[in-house]
Amino acid sequence: MFAVTQATDKHLESVIQLDLEVLGSTIRREFLVASVNKGNVWVALNDYDVVGFVVVDNVFFGHPFIELLIVHPGFRRKRIGAMLVEAIELRIETEKLFTSTNQSNTPMQSLCESLGFQQSGYIENLDEGDPEIVYFKRIGVSDGV
């Protein structure tokens, strides 16, 4: 059974370690420390172990933006990513939620589409030869309304 909760100092090293395992670098360490301290990180727990996390902030033209979503490789395809995004959707106070991913990241694209996100545009030149796809979802509004 998995649970999602806001990250605290007690989760910080696990978040950093998971990011290192997936990314292969500690380049985001300061960003993750600052994000946990601001209350912008939510973790998925398997008992007491962090198996995934999401970072969200109001940095995209004043709208909530999922900046980073990481799931431990051994726990992928178990709805962890979906649970993290759904937890954010329940907590944001606006109708719009944005995220983005590289064109090469087909698993994240599939997750976004399965959760009802729509492509909203592309950003070229962030990662050479791998455009960023921006996704948008309207929260709290049912289809057809």
Coordinates of N, CA, C and O in Angstrom, one line a residue:
M1 N 0.8 -1.2 0.0 CA 0.0 0.0 0.0 C 0.9 1.2 0.0 O 1.8 1.3 0.7
F2 N 0.5 2.2 -0.8 CA 1.3 3.4 -0.9 C 0.5 4.6 -0.4 O -0.7 4.6 -0.4
A3 N 1.2 5.6 0.1 CA 0.6 6.8 0.7 C 1.4 8.0 0.1 O 2.6 7.9 -0.1
V4 N 0.7 9.1 -0.1 CA 1.3 10.3 -0.5 C 1.2 11.3 0.6 O 0.1 11.5 1.2
T5 N 2.3 12.0 0.9 CA 2.3 13.0 1.9 C 3.3 14.1 1.6 O 4.2 13.9 0.7
Q6 N 3.1 15.3 2.2 CA 4.1 16.4 1.9 C 5.4 16.0 2.5 O 5.5 15.5 3.7
A7 N 6.5 16.3 1.8 CA 7.8 16.0 2.2 C 8.2 16.9 3.4 O 7.9 18.1 3.4
T8 N 8.9 16.3 4.3 CA 9.5 17.1 5.4 C 11.0 16.8 5.4 O 11.5 16.1 4.6
D9 N 11.7 17.4 6.4 CA 13.1 17.2 6.6 C 13.5 15.7 6.7 O 14.5 15.3 6.2
K10 N 12.6 15.0 7.3 CA 12.9 13.5 7.5 C 12.9 12.8 6.1 O 13.5 11.7 6.1
H11 N 12.3 13.3 5.1 CA 12.2 12.7 3.8 C 13.4 13.2 2.9 O 13.6 12.6 1.8
L12 N 14.0 14.3 3.2 CA 14.9 15.0 2.3 C 16.0 14.1 1.8 O 16.2 14.1 0.6
E13 N 16.7 13.4 2.6 CA 17.8 12.6 2.1 C 17.4 11.5 1.2 O 18.0 11.1 0.2
S14 N 16.2 10.9 1.5 CA 15.6 9.9 0.6 C 15.3 10.4 -0.7 O 15.5 9.8 -1.8
V15 N 14.7 11.7 -0.8 CA 14.4 12.3 -2.0 C 15.7 12.6 -2.8 O 15.8 12.3 -4.0
I16 N 16.7 13.1 -2.2 CA 18.0 13.4 -2.8 C 18.6 12.1 -3.3 O 19.1 12.0 -4.5
Q17 N 18.6 11.0 -2.6 CA 19.1 9.7 -3.0 C 18.4 9.1 -4.2 O 19.0 8.6 -5.1
L18 N 17.0 9.2 -4.2 CA 16.3 8.7 -5.3 C 16.6 9.5 -6.5 O 16.7 9.0 -7.6
D19 N 16.7 10.8 -6.4 CA 17.0 11.7 -7.6 C 18.4 11.3 -8.1 O 18.6 11.2 -9.3
L20 N 19.4 11.1 -7.2 CA 20.7 10.6 -7.6 C 20.6 9.3 -8.4 O 21.3 9.1 -9.4
E21 N 19.9 8.4 -7.8 CA 19.8 7.1 -8.5 C 19.2 7.1 -9.9 O 19.7 6.5 -10.8
V22 N 18.2 8.0 -10.1 CA 17.5 8.1 -11.4 C 18.3 9.0 -12.3 O 18.5 8.7 -13.5
L23 N 18.8 10.1 -11.8 CA 19.5 11.1 -12.7 C 21.0 10.7 -12.8 O 21.6 11.0 -13.9
G24 N 21.6 10.1 -11.8 CA 23.0 9.8 -11.8 C 23.9 11.0 -11.5 O 25.1 11.0 -11.8
S25 N 23.3 12.0 -10.8 CA 24.0 13.2 -10.5 C 23.4 13.9 -9.3 O 22.2 13.7 -9.0
T26 N 24.1 14.7 -8.5 CA 23.5 15.4 -7.4 C 23.3 16.9 -7.8 O 23.2 17.7 -6.9
I27 N 23.3 17.2 -9.1 CA 23.2 18.5 -9.6 C 21.9 19.3 -9.0 O 21.9 20.5 -8.9
R28 N 20.8 18.5 -8.7 CA 19.6 19.1 -8.3 C 19.5 19.2 -6.8 O 18.4 19.6 -6.2
R29 N 20.5 18.8 -6.0 CA 20.5 18.8 -4.6 C 20.0 20.1 -4.0 O 19.0 20.1 -3.2
E30 N 20.6 21.2 -4.3 CA 20.1 22.5 -3.7 C 18.7 22.8 -4.1 O 18.0 23.3 -3.2
F31 N 18.3 22.5 -5.3 CA 16.9 22.8 -5.7 C 16.0 21.9 -4.9 O 14.9 22.4 -4.4
L32 N 16.3 20.7 -4.6 CA 15.5 19.8 -3.8 C 15.4 20.2 -2.4 O 14.3 20.2 -1.8
V33 N 16.5 20.6 -1.8 CA 16.5 21.2 -0.4 C 15.6 22.4 -0.3 O 14.7 22.5 0.5
A34 N 15.7 23.3 -1.3 CA 14.9 24.5 -1.2 C 13.4 24.2 -1.5 O 12.6 24.8 -0.8
S35 N 13.2 23.2 -2.3 CA 11.8 22.9 -2.6 C 11.1 22.2 -1.4 O 9.9 22.5 -1.1
V36 N 11.8 21.3 -0.7 CA 11.3 20.7 0.5 C 11.0 21.8 1.5 O 10.0 21.8 2.2
N37 N 12.0 22.7 1.7 CA 11.8 23.8 2.7 C 10.7 24.7 2.4 O 10.0 25.2 3.3
K38 N 10.3 24.9 1.1 CA 9.2 25.7 0.7 C 7.9 24.9 0.8 O 6.8 25.5 0.6
G39 N 7.9 23.6 1.0 CA 6.7 22.8 1.1 C 6.2 22.5 -0.3 O 5.0 22.2 -0.5
N40 N 7.1 22.4 -1.3 CA 6.7 22.2 -2.7 C 6.9 20.7 -3.1 O 6.8 20.4 -4.3
V41 N 7.3 19.8 -2.2 CA 7.6 18.4 -2.6 C 6.6 17.5 -1.9 O 6.3 17.7 -0.7
W42 N 6.1 16.6 -2.6 CA 5.2 15.5 -2.1 C 5.9 14.2 -2.4 O 6.4 14.0 -3.5
V43 N 5.8 13.3 -1.4 CA 6.5 12.0 -1.6 C 5.4 10.8 -1.6 O 4.4 10.9 -0.9
A44 N 5.7 9.8 -2.3 CA 5.0 8.6 -2.3 C 5.8 7.6 -1.4 O 7.0 7.4 -1.6
L45 N 5.1 7.0 -0.4 CA 5.8 6.2 0.5 C 5.2 4.7 0.4 O 4.0 4.5 0.2
N46 N 6.2 3.8 0.4 CA 5.8 2.4 0.5 C 6.3 2.0 1.9 O 7.4 1.8 2.2
D47 N 5.3 1.9 2.8 CA 5.6 1.9 4.3 C 6.3 3.2 4.6 O 5.7 4.2 4.5
Y48 N 7.6 3.1 4.9 CA 8.3 4.3 5.3 C 9.4 4.7 4.2 O 10.1 5.7 4.4
D49 N 9.4 4.0 3.2 CA 10.4 4.3 2.1 C 9.9 5.2 1.0 O 8.7 5.0 0.6
V50 N 10.6 6.2 0.7 CA 10.2 7.1 -0.4 C 10.5 6.3 -1.8 O 11.6 5.9 -2.1
V51 N 9.4 6.2 -2.5 CA 9.5 5.5 -3.8 C 9.2 6.4 -5.0 O 9.3 6.0 -6.1
G52 N 8.9 7.6 -4.7 CA 8.6 8.6 -5.7 C 8.4 10.0 -5.1 O 8.1 10.1 -3.9
F53 N 8.6 11.0 -5.9 CA 8.3 12.4 -5.4 C 7.9 13.3 -6.6 O 8.2 13.0 -7.7
V54 N 7.2 14.3 -6.2 CA 6.9 15.4 -7.2 C 7.2 16.7 -6.6 O 7.0 16.9 -5.4
V55 N 7.6 17.6 -7.5 CA 7.9 19.0 -7.1 C 7.0 19.9 -7.9 O 6.9 19.8 -9.1
V56 N 6.2 20.7 -7.2 CA 5.3 21.7 -7.9 C 5.5 23.1 -7.3 O 5.7 23.2 -6.1
D57 N 5.4 24.1 -8.1 CA 5.5 25.4 -7.7 C 4.7 26.3 -8.6 O 4.4 25.9 -9.8
N58 N 4.4 27.5 -8.2 CA 3.6 28.5 -9.0 C 4.6 29.3 -9.9 O 4.6 30.5 -9.7
V59 N 5.3 28.6 -10.7 CA 6.4 29.3 -11.4 C 6.0 29.5 -12.9 O 6.8 30.2 -13.6
F60 N 4.9 29.0 -13.4 CA 4.6 29.1 -14.8 C 3.5 30.1 -15.0 O 2.3 29.9 -15.0
F61 N 4.0 31.4 -15.2 CA 3.1 32.5 -15.4 C 2.0 32.6 -14.2 O 0.9 32.9 -14.4
G62 N 2.5 32.3 -13.0 CA 1.6 32.3 -11.8 C 0.7 31.1 -11.6 O -0.1 31.1 -10.7
H63 N 0.9 30.1 -12.5 CA 0.1 28.9 -12.4 C 0.9 27.7 -11.8 O 2.2 27.7 -12.0
P64 N 0.3 26.8 -11.1 CA 1.0 25.6 -10.6 C 1.7 24.9 -11.8 O 1.0 24.7 -12.8
F65 N 2.9 24.5 -11.6 CA 3.6 23.7 -12.6 C 4.4 22.6 -11.9 O 5.1 22.8 -11.0
I66 N 4.2 21.4 -12.4 CA 4.9 20.2 -11.9 C 6.3 20.3 -12.6 O 6.4 20.1 -13.8
E67 N 7.3 20.6 -11.8 CA 8.6 20.8 -12.3 C 9.4 19.5 -12.4 O 10.2 19.4 -13.3
L68 N 9.1 18.5 -11.5 CA 9.8 17.3 -11.5 C 9.0 16.2 -11.0 O 8.3 16.4 -9.9
L69 N 9.0 15.1 -11.6 CA 8.3 13.9 -11.1 C 9.2 12.7 -11.3 O 9.7 12.4 -12.4
I70 N 9.6 12.1 -10.2 CA 10.5 10.9 -10.2 C 9.9 9.7 -9.5 O 9.3 9.9 -8.4
V71 N 10.0 8.6 -10.1 CA 9.5 7.3 -9.5 C 10.7 6.3 -9.5 O 11.4 6.2 -10.5
H72 N 10.9 5.7 -8.4 CA 12.0 4.7 -8.3 C 11.8 3.6 -9.4 O 10.6 3.2 -9.6
P73 N 12.8 3.3 -10.2 CA 12.7 2.3 -11.3 C 12.0 1.0 -10.9 O 11.2 0.4 -11.6
G74 N 12.2 0.5 -9.6 CA 11.6 -0.7 -9.2 C 10.1 -0.6 -8.9 O 9.4 -1.6 -8.6
F75 N 9.6 0.7 -8.9 CA 8.2 0.9 -8.6 C 7.4 1.5 -9.7 O 6.3 2.0 -9.5
R76 N 8.0 1.6 -10.9 CA 7.2 2.1 -12.0 C 6.1 1.2 -12.5 O 6.2 0.0 -12.2
R77 N 5.2 1.7 -13.1 CA 4.0 1.0 -13.6 C 3.1 0.4 -12.5 O 2.5 -0.6 -12.6
K78 N 3.2 1.1 -11.4 CA 2.3 0.8 -10.2 C 1.4 1.9 -9.8 O 0.9 2.0 -8.7
R79 N 1.2 2.9 -10.7 CA 0.4 4.1 -10.5 C 1.0 5.1 -9.5 O 0.3 6.0 -9.0
I80 N 2.3 5.0 -9.2 CA 2.9 5.9 -8.2 C 2.9 7.3 -8.8 O 2.5 8.3 -8.2
G81 N 3.4 7.5 -10.1 CA 3.3 8.8 -10.7 C 2.0 9.4 -10.8 O 1.8 10.6 -10.5
A82 N 1.0 8.6 -11.1 CA -0.4 9.0 -11.2 C -0.9 9.5 -9.8 O -1.5 10.5 -9.7
M83 N -0.6 8.7 -8.8 CA -1.0 9.1 -7.4 C -0.4 10.4 -7.0 O -1.0 11.2 -6.4
L84 N 0.9 10.7 -7.4 CA 1.5 11.9 -7.0 C 0.9 13.1 -7.7 O 0.6 14.1 -7.1
V85 N 0.6 12.9 -9.0 CA 0.0 14.0 -9.8 C -1.4 14.3 -9.2 O -1.9 15.4 -9.0
E86 N -2.2 13.2 -9.0 CA -3.5 13.3 -8.4 C -3.5 14.0 -7.1 O -4.4 14.8 -6.8
A87 N -2.5 13.8 -6.3 CA -2.4 14.4 -5.0 C -2.2 15.9 -5.2 O -2.8 16.7 -4.4
I88 N -1.4 16.3 -6.1 CA -1.2 17.7 -6.4 C -2.5 18.4 -6.9 O -2.9 19.5 -6.5
E89 N -3.2 17.7 -7.8 CA -4.5 18.2 -8.3 C -5.5 18.5 -7.2 O -6.2 19.5 -7.2
L90 N -5.5 17.7 -6.1 CA -6.4 17.9 -5.0 C -6.0 19.1 -4.1 O -6.8 19.6 -3.4
R91 N -4.7 19.5 -4.2 CA -4.2 20.5 -3.3 C -4.0 21.9 -4.0 O -3.9 22.9 -3.2
I92 N -4.1 22.0 -5.3 CA -3.9 23.3 -5.9 C -5.1 24.1 -5.8 O -6.2 23.6 -5.7
E93 N -5.0 25.4 -5.8 CA -6.1 26.3 -5.6 C -6.5 27.0 -6.8 O -7.3 28.0 -6.8
T94 N -6.0 26.6 -8.0 CA -6.4 27.2 -9.2 C -7.0 26.2 -10.1 O -7.0 25.0 -9.8
E95 N -7.6 26.6 -11.3 CA -8.2 25.7 -12.2 C -7.2 25.1 -13.2 O -7.5 24.2 -13.9
K96 N -6.0 25.6 -13.2 CA -5.0 25.2 -14.3 C -3.8 24.6 -13.6 O -3.3 25.1 -12.7
L97 N -3.4 23.5 -14.2 CA -2.1 22.8 -13.8 C -1.3 22.6 -15.1 O -1.9 22.1 -16.1
F98 N 0.0 22.9 -15.0 CA 0.8 22.7 -16.2 C 2.0 21.8 -15.8 O 2.4 21.7 -14.6
T99 N 2.6 21.1 -16.8 CA 3.8 20.4 -16.6 C 4.4 20.3 -18.0 O 3.9 20.8 -19.0
S100 N 5.6 19.7 -18.1 CA 6.3 19.5 -19.4 C 7.2 18.3 -19.3 O 7.5 17.9 -18.2
T101 N 7.6 17.9 -20.5 CA 8.5 16.8 -20.6 C 9.2 16.8 -21.9 O 8.6 17.4 -22.9
N102 N 10.3 16.2 -22.0 CA 11.0 16.1 -23.3 C 10.2 15.3 -24.3 O 9.5 14.3 -23.9
Q103 N 10.4 15.5 -25.6 CA 9.7 14.7 -26.6 C 10.2 13.3 -26.5 O 9.4 12.4 -26.9
S104 N 11.4 13.1 -26.1 CA 11.9 11.7 -26.0 C 11.4 10.9 -24.8 O 11.5 9.7 -24.7
N105 N 10.7 11.6 -23.8 CA 10.2 11.0 -22.6 C 8.8 10.4 -22.8 O 7.8 11.0 -22.3
T106 N 8.7 9.4 -23.5 CA 7.4 8.8 -23.9 C 6.6 8.3 -22.6 O 5.4 8.4 -22.6
P107 N 7.3 7.7 -21.6 CA 6.5 7.3 -20.4 C 5.8 8.5 -19.7 O 4.6 8.4 -19.3
M108 N 6.4 9.7 -19.6 CA 5.8 10.8 -19.0 C 4.7 11.4 -19.9 O 3.6 11.8 -19.4
Q109 N 4.9 11.3 -21.2 CA 3.8 11.7 -22.1 C 2.6 10.8 -22.0 O 1.5 11.3 -21.9
S110 N 2.8 9.5 -21.9 CA 1.7 8.6 -21.7 C 1.0 8.9 -20.3 O -0.3 8.9 -20.3
L111 N 1.7 9.2 -19.3 CA 1.1 9.5 -18.0 C 0.3 10.7 -18.1 O -0.9 10.7 -17.7
C112 N 0.8 11.8 -18.7 CA 0.1 13.0 -18.8 C -1.2 12.8 -19.6 O -2.3 13.2 -19.1
E113 N -1.2 12.1 -20.7 CA -2.4 11.8 -21.5 C -3.4 11.0 -20.8 O -4.6 11.2 -20.8
S114 N -2.9 10.0 -20.0 CA -3.8 9.1 -19.2 C -4.5 9.9 -18.1 O -5.6 9.5 -17.7
L115 N -3.9 11.0 -17.6 CA -4.5 11.8 -16.6 C -5.3 12.9 -17.1 O -5.8 13.8 -16.3
G116 N -5.5 13.0 -18.4 CA -6.3 14.1 -19.0 C -5.6 15.4 -19.3 O -6.3 16.4 -19.6
F117 N -4.3 15.4 -19.3 CA -3.6 16.6 -19.7 C -3.6 16.7 -21.2 O -3.7 15.6 -21.9
Q118 N -3.6 17.9 -21.7 CA -3.6 18.1 -23.2 C -2.3 18.8 -23.5 O -1.8 19.7 -22.8
Q119 N -1.7 18.5 -24.7 CA -0.6 19.2 -25.2 C -0.9 20.7 -25.4 O -2.0 21.0 -25.9
S120 N -0.1 21.6 -24.9 CA -0.3 23.0 -25.0 C 0.7 23.7 -25.8 O 0.6 24.9 -26.0
G121 N 1.7 23.1 -26.2 CA 2.8 23.7 -27.0 C 4.1 23.1 -26.9 O 4.3 22.1 -26.1
Y122 N 5.1 23.6 -27.6 CA 6.5 23.1 -27.5 C 7.4 24.2 -27.2 O 7.2 25.4 -27.6
I123 N 8.5 23.9 -26.6 CA 9.6 24.8 -26.4 C 10.8 24.2 -27.0 O 11.3 23.1 -26.6
E124 N 11.4 24.9 -27.9 CA 12.6 24.4 -28.6 C 13.8 25.0 -27.8 O 13.8 25.9 -27.1
N125 N 15.0 24.3 -28.0 CA 16.3 24.7 -27.6 C 16.6 24.6 -26.1 O 17.6 25.2 -25.6
L126 N 15.8 24.0 -25.3 CA 16.1 23.7 -23.9 C 17.2 22.6 -23.9 O 18.2 22.7 -23.3
D127 N 16.8 21.5 -24.5 CA 17.7 20.4 -24.7 C 17.9 20.2 -26.2 O 16.9 19.9 -26.9
E128 N 19.1 20.4 -26.6 CA 19.4 20.4 -28.1 C 18.8 19.1 -28.7 O 19.1 18.0 -28.3
G129 N 17.9 19.3 -29.7 CA 17.4 18.2 -30.5 C 16.3 17.4 -29.8 O 15.9 16.4 -30.3
D130 N 15.8 17.9 -28.6 CA 14.8 17.2 -27.9 C 13.8 18.2 -27.3 O 13.9 18.6 -26.1
P131 N 12.9 18.7 -28.1 CA 12.0 19.7 -27.7 C 11.2 19.3 -26.4 O 10.9 18.2 -26.2
E132 N 10.8 20.4 -25.7 CA 10.0 20.2 -24.5 C 8.5 20.3 -24.9 O 8.2 21.3 -25.5
I133 N 7.7 19.4 -24.5 CA 6.3 19.5 -24.7 C 5.6 20.0 -23.4 O 5.8 19.4 -22.4
V134 N 4.8 21.0 -23.6 CA 4.1 21.6 -22.4 C 2.7 21.0 -22.4 O 2.1 20.9 -23.4
Y135 N 2.3 20.6 -21.2 CA 1.0 20.0 -21.0 C 0.2 20.9 -20.1 O 0.7 21.5 -19.2
F136 N -1.1 20.8 -20.2 CA -2.1 21.6 -19.5 C -3.3 20.7 -19.1 O -3.7 19.9 -19.8
K137 N -3.8 21.0 -17.9 CA -5.0 20.3 -17.4 C -5.8 21.3 -16.6 O -5.3 22.0 -15.8
R138 N -7.1 21.3 -17.0 CA -8.1 22.1 -16.2 C -8.6 21.3 -15.0 O -9.0 20.2 -15.2
I139 N -8.4 21.8 -13.8 CA -8.8 21.1 -12.6 C -10.1 21.5 -12.1 O -10.5 22.7 -12.1
G140 N -10.9 20.5 -11.6 CA -12.2 20.8 -10.9 C -13.3 21.2 -11.9 O -14.3 21.7 -11.5
V141 N -13.1 21.0 -13.2 CA -14.1 21.2 -14.2 C -14.3 20.0 -14.9 O -13.4 19.4 -15.5
S142 N -15.6 19.5 -14.9 CA -15.9 18.2 -15.6 C -16.0 18.5 -17.1 O -16.2 19.6 -17.6
D143 N -15.8 17.4 -17.9 CA -15.8 17.6 -19.4 C -17.2 18.0 -19.8 O -18.2 17.6 -19.2
G144 N -17.3 18.8 -20.8 CA -18.5 19.3 -21.3 C -19.1 20.5 -20.6 O -20.2 20.9 -20.9
V145 N -18.4 21.0 -19.6 CA -19.0 22.1 -18.8 C -18.3 23.4 -19.3 O -17.2 23.5 -19.5

